[in-house]
Coordinates of C-alpha atoms and ligand atoms in Angstrom, one line a residue:
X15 CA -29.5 1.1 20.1
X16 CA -28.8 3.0 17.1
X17 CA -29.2 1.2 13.5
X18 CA -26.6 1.5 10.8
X19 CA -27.2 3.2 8.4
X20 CA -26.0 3.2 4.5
X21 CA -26.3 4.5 0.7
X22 CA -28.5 7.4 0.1
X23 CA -30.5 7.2 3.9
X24 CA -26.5 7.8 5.4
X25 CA -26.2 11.0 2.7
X26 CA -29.3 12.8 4.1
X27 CA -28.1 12.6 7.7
X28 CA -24.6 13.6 7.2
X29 CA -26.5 16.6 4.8
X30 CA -28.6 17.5 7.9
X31 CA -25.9 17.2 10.8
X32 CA -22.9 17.8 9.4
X33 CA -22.0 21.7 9.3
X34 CA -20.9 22.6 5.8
X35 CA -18.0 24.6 5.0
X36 CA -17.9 27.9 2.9
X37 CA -15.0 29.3 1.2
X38 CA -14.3 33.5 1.0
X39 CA -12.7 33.4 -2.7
X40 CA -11.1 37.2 -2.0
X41 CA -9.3 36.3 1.4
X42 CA -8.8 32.8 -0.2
X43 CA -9.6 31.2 3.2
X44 CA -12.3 28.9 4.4
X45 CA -15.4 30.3 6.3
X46 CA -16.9 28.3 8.8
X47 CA -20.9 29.0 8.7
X48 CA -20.6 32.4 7.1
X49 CA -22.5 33.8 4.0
X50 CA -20.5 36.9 4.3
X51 CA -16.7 36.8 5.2
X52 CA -16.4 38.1 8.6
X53 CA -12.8 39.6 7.6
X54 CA -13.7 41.2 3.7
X55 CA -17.4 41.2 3.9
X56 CA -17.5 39.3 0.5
X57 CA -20.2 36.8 -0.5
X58 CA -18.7 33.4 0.8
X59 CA -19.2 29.9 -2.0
X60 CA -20.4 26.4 -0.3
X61 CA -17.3 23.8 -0.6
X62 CA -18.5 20.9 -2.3
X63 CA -17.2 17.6 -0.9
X64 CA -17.8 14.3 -0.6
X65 CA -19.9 13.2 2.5
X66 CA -19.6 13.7 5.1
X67 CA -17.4 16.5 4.1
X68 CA -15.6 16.8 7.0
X69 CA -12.1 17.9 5.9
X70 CA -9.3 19.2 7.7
X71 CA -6.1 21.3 7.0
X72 CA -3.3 19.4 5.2
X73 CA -0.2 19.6 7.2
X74 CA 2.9 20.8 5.8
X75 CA 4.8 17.3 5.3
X76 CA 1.5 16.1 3.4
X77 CA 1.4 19.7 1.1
X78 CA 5.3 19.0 0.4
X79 CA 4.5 15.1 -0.3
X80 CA 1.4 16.2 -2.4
X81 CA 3.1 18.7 -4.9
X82 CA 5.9 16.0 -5.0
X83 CA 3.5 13.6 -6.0
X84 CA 2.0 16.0 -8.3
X85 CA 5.0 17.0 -9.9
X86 CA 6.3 13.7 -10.2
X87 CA 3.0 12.5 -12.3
X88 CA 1.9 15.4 -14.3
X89 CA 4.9 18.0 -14.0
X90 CA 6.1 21.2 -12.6
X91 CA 3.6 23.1 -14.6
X92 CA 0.2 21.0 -13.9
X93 CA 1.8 20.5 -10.2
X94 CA 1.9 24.7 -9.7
X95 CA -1.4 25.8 -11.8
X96 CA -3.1 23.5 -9.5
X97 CA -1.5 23.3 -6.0
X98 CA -0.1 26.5 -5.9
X99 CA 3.3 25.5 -4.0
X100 CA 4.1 23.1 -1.0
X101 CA 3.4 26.4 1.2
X102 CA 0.2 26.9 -0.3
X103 CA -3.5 26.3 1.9
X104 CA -5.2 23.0 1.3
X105 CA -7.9 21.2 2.9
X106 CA -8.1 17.1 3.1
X107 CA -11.5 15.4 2.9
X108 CA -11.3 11.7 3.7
X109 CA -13.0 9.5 1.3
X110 CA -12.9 5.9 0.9
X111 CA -9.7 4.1 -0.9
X112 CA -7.4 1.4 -1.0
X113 CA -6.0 2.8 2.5
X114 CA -5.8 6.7 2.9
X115 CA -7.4 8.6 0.4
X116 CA -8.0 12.7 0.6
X117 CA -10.1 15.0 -1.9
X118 CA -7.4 17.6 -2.2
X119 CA -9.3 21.2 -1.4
X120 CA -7.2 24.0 -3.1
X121 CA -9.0 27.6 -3.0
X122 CA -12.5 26.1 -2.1
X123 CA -12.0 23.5 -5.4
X124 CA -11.5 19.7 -5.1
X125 CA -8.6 20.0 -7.5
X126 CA -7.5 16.1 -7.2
X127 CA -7.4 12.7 -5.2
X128 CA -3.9 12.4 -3.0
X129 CA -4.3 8.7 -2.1
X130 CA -1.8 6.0 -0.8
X131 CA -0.7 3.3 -3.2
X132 CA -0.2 0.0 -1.0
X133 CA 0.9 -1.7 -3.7
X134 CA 3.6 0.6 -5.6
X135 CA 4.5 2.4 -1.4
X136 CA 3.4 5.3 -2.5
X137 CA 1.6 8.8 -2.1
X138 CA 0.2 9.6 -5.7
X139 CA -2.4 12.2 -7.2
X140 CA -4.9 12.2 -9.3
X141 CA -6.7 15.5 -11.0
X142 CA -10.5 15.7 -10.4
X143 CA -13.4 17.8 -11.8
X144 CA -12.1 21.3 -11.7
X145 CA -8.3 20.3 -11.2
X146 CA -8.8 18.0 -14.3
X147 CA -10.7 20.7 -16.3
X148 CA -8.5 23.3 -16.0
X149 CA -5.5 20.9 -16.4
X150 CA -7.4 20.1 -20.2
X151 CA -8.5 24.0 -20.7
X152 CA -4.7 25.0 -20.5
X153 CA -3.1 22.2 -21.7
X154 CA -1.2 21.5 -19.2
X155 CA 0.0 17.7 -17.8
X156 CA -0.8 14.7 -20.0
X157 CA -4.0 15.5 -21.9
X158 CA -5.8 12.9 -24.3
X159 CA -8.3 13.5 -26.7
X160 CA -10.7 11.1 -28.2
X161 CA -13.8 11.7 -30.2
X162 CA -16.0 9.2 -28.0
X163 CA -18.2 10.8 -25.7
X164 CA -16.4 9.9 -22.3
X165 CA -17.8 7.2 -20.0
X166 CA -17.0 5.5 -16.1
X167 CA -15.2 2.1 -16.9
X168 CA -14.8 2.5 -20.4
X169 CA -11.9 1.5 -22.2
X170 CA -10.5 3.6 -24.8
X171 CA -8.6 2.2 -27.6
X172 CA -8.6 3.8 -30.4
X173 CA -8.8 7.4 -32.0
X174 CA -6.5 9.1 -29.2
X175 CA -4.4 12.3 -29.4
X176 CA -2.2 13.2 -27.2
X177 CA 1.2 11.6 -25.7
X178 CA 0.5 9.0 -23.4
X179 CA 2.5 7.9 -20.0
X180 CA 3.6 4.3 -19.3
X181 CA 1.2 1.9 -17.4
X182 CA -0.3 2.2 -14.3
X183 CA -0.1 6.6 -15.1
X184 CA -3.1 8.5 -15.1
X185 CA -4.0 11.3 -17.8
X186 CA -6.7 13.7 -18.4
X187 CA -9.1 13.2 -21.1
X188 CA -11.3 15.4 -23.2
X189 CA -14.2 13.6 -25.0
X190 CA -16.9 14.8 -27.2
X191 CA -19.9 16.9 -25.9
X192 CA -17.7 18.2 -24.6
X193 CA -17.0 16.0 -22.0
X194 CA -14.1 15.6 -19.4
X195 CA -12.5 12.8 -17.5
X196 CA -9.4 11.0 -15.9
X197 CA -7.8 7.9 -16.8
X198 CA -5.5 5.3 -16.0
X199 CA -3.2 4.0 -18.6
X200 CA -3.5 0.2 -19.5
X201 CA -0.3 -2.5 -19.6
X202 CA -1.5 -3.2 -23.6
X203 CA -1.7 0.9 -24.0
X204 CA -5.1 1.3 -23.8
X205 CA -6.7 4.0 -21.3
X206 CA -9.7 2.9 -18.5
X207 CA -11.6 5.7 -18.2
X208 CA -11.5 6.4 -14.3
X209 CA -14.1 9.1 -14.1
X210 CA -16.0 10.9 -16.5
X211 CA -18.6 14.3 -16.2
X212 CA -20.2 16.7 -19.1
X213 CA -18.5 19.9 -18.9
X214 CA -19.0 22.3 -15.7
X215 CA -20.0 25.4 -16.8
X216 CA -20.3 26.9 -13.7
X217 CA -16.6 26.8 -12.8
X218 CA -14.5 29.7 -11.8
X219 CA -11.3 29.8 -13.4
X220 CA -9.7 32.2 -11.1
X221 CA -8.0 29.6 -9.2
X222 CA -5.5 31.1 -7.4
X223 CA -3.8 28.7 -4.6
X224 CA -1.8 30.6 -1.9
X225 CA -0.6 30.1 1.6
X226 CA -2.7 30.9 4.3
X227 CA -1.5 30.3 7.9
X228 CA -3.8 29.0 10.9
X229 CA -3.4 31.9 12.8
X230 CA -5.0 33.8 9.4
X231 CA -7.8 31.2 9.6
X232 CA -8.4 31.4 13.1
X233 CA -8.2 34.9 12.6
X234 CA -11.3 34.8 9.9
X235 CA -13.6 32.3 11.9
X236 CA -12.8 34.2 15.6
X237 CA -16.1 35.2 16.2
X238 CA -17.8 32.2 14.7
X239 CA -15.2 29.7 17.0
X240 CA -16.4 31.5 20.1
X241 CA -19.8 31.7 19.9
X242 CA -19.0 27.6 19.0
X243 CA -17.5 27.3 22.9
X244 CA -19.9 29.3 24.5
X245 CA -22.7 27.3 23.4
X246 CA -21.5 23.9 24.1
X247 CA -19.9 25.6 27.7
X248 CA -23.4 26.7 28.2
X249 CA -25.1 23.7 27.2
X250 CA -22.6 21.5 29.3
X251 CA -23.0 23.6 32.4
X252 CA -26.5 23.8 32.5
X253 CA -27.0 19.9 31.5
X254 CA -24.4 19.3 34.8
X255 CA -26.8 21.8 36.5
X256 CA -30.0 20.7 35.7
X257 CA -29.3 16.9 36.5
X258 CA -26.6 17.8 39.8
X259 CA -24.2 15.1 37.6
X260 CA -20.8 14.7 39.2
X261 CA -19.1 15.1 35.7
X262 CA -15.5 13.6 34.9
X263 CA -13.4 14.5 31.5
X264 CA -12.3 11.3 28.9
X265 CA -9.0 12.6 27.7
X266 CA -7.7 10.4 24.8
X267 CA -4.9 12.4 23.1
X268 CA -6.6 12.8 20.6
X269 CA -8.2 15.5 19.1
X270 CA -11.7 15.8 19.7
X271 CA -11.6 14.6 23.5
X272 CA -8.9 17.2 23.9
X273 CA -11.4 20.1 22.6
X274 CA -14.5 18.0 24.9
X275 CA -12.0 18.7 27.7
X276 CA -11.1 22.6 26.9
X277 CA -15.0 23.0 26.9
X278 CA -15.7 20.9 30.5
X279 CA -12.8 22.6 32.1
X280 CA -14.4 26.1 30.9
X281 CA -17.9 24.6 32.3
X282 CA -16.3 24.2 35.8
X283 CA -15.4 20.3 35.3
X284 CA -12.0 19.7 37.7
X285 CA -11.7 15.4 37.0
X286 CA -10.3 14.1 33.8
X287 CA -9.4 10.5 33.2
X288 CA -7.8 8.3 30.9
X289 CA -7.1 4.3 29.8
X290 CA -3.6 3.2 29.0
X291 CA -4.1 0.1 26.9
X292 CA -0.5 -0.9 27.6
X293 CA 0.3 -0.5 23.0
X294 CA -0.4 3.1 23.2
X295 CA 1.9 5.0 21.0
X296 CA 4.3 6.7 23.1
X297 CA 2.8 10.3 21.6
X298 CA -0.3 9.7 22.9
X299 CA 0.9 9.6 26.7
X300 CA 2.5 12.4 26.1
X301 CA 0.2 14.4 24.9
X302 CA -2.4 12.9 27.5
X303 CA 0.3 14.5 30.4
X304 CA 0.2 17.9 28.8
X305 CA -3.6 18.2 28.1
X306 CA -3.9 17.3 31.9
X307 CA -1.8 20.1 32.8
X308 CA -3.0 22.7 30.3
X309 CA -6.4 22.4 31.8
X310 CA -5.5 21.8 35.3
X311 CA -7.4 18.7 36.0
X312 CA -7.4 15.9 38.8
X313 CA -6.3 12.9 36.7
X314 CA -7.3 9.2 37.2
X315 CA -5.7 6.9 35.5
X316 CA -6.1 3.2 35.2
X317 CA -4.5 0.3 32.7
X318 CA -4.6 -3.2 32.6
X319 CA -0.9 -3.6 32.4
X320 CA 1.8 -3.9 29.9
X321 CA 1.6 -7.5 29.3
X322 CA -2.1 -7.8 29.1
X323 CA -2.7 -7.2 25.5
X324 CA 0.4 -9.9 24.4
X325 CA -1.5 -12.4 26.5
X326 CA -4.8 -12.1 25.0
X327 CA -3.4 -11.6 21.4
X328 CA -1.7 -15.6 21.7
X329 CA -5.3 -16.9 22.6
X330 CA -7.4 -15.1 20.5
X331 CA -4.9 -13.7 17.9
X332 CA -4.7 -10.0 16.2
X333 CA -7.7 -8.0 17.0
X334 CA -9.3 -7.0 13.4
X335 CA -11.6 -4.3 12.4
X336 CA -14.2 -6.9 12.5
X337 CA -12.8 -8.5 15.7
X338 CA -12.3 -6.2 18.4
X339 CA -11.9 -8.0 21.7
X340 CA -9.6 -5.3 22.1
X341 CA -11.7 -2.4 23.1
X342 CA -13.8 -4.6 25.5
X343 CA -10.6 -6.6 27.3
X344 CA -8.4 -3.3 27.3
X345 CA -10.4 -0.8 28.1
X346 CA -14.0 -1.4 28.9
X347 CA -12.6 -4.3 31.8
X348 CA -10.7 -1.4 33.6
X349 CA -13.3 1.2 33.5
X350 CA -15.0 0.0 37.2
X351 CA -11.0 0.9 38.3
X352 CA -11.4 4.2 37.7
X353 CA -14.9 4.5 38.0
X354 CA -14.3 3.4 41.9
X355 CA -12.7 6.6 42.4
X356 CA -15.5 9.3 41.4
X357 CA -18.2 9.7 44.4
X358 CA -20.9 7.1 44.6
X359 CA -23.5 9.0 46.0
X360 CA -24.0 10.8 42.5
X361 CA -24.9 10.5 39.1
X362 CA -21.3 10.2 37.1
X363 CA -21.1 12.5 34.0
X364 CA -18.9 11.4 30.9
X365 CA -18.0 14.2 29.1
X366 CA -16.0 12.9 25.6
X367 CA -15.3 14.1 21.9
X368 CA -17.5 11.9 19.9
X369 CA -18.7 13.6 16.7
X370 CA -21.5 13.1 14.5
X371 CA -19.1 13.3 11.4
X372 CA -17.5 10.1 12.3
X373 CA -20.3 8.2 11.4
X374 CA -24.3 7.7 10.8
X375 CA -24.2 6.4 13.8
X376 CA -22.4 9.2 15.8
X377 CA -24.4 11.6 13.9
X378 CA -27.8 10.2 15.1
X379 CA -26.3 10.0 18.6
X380 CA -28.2 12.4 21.4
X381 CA -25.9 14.7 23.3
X382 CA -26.9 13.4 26.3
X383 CA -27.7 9.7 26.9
X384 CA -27.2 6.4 29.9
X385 CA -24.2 4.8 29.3
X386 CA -24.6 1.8 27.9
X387 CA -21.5 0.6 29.2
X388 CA -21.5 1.6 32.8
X389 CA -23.9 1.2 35.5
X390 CA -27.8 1.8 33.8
X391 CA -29.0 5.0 36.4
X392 CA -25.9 6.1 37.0
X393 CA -23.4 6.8 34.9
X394 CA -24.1 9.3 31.3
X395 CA -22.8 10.4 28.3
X396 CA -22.3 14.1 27.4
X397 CA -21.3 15.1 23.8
X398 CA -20.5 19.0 23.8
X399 CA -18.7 18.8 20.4
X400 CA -21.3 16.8 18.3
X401 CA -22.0 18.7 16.0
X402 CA -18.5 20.2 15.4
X403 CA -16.8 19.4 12.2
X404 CA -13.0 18.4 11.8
X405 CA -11.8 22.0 10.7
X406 CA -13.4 23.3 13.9
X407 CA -11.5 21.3 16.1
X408 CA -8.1 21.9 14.8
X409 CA -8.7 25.7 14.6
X410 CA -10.2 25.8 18.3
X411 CA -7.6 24.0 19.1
X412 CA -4.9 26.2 17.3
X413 CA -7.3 29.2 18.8
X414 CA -6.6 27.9 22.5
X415 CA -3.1 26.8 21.9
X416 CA -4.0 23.6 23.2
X417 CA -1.5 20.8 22.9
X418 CA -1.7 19.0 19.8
X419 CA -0.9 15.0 19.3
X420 CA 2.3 15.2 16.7
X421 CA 1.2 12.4 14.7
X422 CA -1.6 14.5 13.4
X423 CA 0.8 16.2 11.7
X424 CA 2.3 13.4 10.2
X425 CA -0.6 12.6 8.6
X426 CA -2.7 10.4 11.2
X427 CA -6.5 11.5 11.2
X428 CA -7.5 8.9 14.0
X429 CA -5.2 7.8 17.1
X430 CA -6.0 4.2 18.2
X431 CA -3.3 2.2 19.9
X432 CA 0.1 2.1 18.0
X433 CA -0.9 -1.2 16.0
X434 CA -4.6 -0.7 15.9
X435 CA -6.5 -2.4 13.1
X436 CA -8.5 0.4 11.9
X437 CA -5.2 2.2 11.0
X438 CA -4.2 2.7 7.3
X439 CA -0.9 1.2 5.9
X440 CA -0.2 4.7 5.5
X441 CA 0.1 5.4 8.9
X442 CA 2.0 2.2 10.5
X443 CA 4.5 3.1 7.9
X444 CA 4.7 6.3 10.2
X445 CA 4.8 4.3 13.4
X446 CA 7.2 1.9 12.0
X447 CA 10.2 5.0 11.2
X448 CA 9.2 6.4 14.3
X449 CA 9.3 3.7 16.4
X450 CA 10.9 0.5 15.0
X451 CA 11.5 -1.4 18.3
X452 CA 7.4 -1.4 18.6
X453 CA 6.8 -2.0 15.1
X454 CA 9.6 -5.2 15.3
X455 CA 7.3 -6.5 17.9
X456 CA 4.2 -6.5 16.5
X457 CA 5.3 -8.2 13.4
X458 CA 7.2 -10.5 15.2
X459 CA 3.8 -11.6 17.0
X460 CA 2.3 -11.3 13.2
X461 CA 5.0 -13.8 12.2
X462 CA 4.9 -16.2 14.3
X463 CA 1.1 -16.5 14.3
X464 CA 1.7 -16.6 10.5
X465 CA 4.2 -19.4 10.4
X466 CA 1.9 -21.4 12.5
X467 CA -1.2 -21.0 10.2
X468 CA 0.6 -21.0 6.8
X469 CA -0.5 -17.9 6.2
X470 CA 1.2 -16.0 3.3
X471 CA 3.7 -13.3 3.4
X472 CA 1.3 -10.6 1.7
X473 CA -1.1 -11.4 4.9
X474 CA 1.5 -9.0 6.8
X475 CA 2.9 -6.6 4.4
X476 CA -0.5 -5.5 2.9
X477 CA -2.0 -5.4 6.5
X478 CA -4.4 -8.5 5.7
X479 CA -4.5 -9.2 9.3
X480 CA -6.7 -6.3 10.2
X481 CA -9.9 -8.6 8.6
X482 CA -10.6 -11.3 10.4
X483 CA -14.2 -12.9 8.9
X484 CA -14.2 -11.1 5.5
X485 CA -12.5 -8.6 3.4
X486 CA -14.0 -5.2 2.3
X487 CA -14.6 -5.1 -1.4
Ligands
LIG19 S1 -7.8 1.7 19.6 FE1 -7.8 0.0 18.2 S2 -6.4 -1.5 19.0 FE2 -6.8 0.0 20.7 S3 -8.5 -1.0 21.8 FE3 -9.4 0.4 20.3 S4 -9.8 -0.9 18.5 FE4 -8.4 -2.0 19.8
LIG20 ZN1 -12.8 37.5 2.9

């Protein structure tokens, strides 16, 4: 068993199993693993981002909802020196928020925060570091000057310059040293100092956001994308060698199992199977039919029914993030189903997308291990993609033209079932105006169980039910 790891001891093993990302400023595209750009030849710069760092592209409904929010909160001008236009490259990190929260990536910089307001139902933005610096530099947006030197969680009353927006608006402020920060404007007028840093002298001001299509990126990394799937082909074929494992393909519909997949089917795997909970979103099954197809595979399928997860949610209520009954009564229980139908003479070989960037825990996980859910002996684990990072997976699979699932490009970054309680408001707002009928159900369970319990109103609209022992911070 793997312990759980936290604070600094969770930094150094993201730092030492998570690939980092590299950025060619002259192509203005990101390099994965590169000093030198494979397409210019120039010297590539490290992309600095929050751990894990593991940031993918922004899809073009979040670049057009980005420069809206943008524009909206610090103008046309601020919105294009920074973003370039809604057509313009940009990478999302995920960091922690409210709900969703992204460091915005334009030309190899973190120009900004794009996060979801739950409160106001809203995508807004918020300049960082070098967005905020060259927002204050040229003047551009709402820039505040005081003669204090700046400081986190400071509150700044007096001595500003500088016009100031209403409350609840964030501005950029230049303090003395000099030093830079952002802030968020108080009901009584007064300005909280969000974030604050001494001046970074080591920025490059030739920020210069421009579009860039996948096929460009894919057509920049190439070389460094198939030496990727020949080694974890290799590795995989060799591992099913080596041990004469009968191996069988997870296929999700999601991302990373539908890479694991491209990779067994290339290592000679010919099984595939997958789990219909019974509340997967519609997409997903979809998607599940066409990976299937794309790689040719015998599927085996196995669910425990429609009605199963409604019958379990009125006894033990809404699974939480902290209460997952879930994943053991949907999907572990029906696992001997399928299982029954692979040979029982051999050792059974799982082959899924599980990547160390997901957590300290999947980072520290071996590529090969027992099951600790199956049969001990019998049944194993194989993790081709481990050490893969986001941006690799959607380029491979851009590379292979394997079938994406569409609510990636929406703006999902994880697909659970359609009311899962990991999810972000953010993205049941997506699944409610895609599919209202489902969403009416679920809150109609949510209701009800609410009415019973006296349970207030916000315990549904701000997606309170996804705790069930305690709230995060
Ligand atoms: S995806 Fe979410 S809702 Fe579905 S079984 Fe897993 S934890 Fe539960
Ligand atoms: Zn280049």
């Amino acid at each position: 068993m793997v312990k759980r790891v936290k604070g600094e001891a969770a930094l150094r093993i993201f730092r030492r199993y998570v690939p980092r990302l590299r950025w060619c400023p002259v192509c203005g595209a990101p390099v994965l693993g590169r000093e030198r750009c494979p397409r210019c030849g120039s010297r590539t710069v490290e992309v600095k981002m929050a751990p894990p760092g593991d940031a993918r592209p922004a899809w073009p409904k979040e670049r057009r909802e980005l420069y809206e929010a943008a524009k909206r909160e610090h103008g046309k001008e601020a919105a294009k020196r920074l973003l370039g236009s809604p057509s313009s490259f940009a990478l999302f990190n995920p960091v922690q928020g409210v709900d969703a929260a992204y460091e915005v990536l334009v030309d190899g910089h973190t120009v900004g925060l794009f996060f979801y307001e739950p409160l106001e139902d809203r995508w807004r933005f918020r300049p960082d570091r070098v967005g905020a610096e060259i927002l204050a530099n040229e003047e551009l947006g709402t820039v505040v000057e005081t003669r204090a030197r700046l400081r986190s969680g400071a509150v700044l009353r007096e001595g500003l310059r500088g016009e100031k927006p209403g409350p609840g608006n964030f501005v950029v402020l230049v303090g003395r040293g000099p030093s830079y920060g952002v802030g968020r404007v108080l009901e009584d007028g007064a300005i909280r100092v969000v974030k604050a840093w001494a001046r970074n002298r080591r920025i490059e001001w030739r920020h210069n956001p421009r579009p860039l299509s996948l096929d460009e990126a894919v057509e920049v990394n190439r070389e460094w994308l198939e030496e990727l799937e020949e080694e974890a082909t290799t590795w995989l074929q060799e591992t099913i060698r080596i041990h004469g494992f009968w191996a069988v393909s997870a296929v999700s519909g999601g991302k990373d199992s539908t890479v694991a997949a491209s990779i067994a089917m290339r290592a000679g795997v010919e099984h595939s199977y997958s789990i219909d909970t019974g509340i997967e979103h519609p997409e997903s099954l979809e998607t599940i039919d066409k990976i299937v197809r794309a790689l040719g595979f015998t599927h085996h399928e196995a669910s425990p029914g429609s009605e199963a997860f409604w019958r379990a949610a009125r006894l033990y209520g809404p699974p939480a993030r902290d209460y997952r009954w879930c994943t053991k009564y949907l999907k572990m229980s029906v696992l001997p189903r399928v299982f029954s139908e692979f040979p029982r003479d051999k050792r059974i070989l799982v082959v899924t997308g599980q990547r160390g960037a997901e957590s300290t825990q999947r980072a520290l996980s071996p590529r090969l291990a027992e099951s600790g859910t199956a049969a001990r002996g019998r049944h194993y684990v194989a993790l081709p993609i481990q050490r893969w990072s986001s941006l690799e997976v959607y380029l491979y699979i851009h590379y292979r033209r394997l079938p994406l699932h569409p609510l990636y490009l929406e703006g999902f970054d994880r697909i659970g079932c359609y009311m899962c309680p990991v999810s972000r408001l953010a993205e049941f707002k997506i699944v409610k105006k895609r599919h209202p009928d489902l969403w009416e159900k679920w809150t109609s369970f949510l209701r009800s169980y609410a009415r019973r319990r006296d349970l207030p109103s916000e315990w549904i609209t701000l997606g309170l039910w996804r705790w069930r022992f305690s709230y995060p911070s």
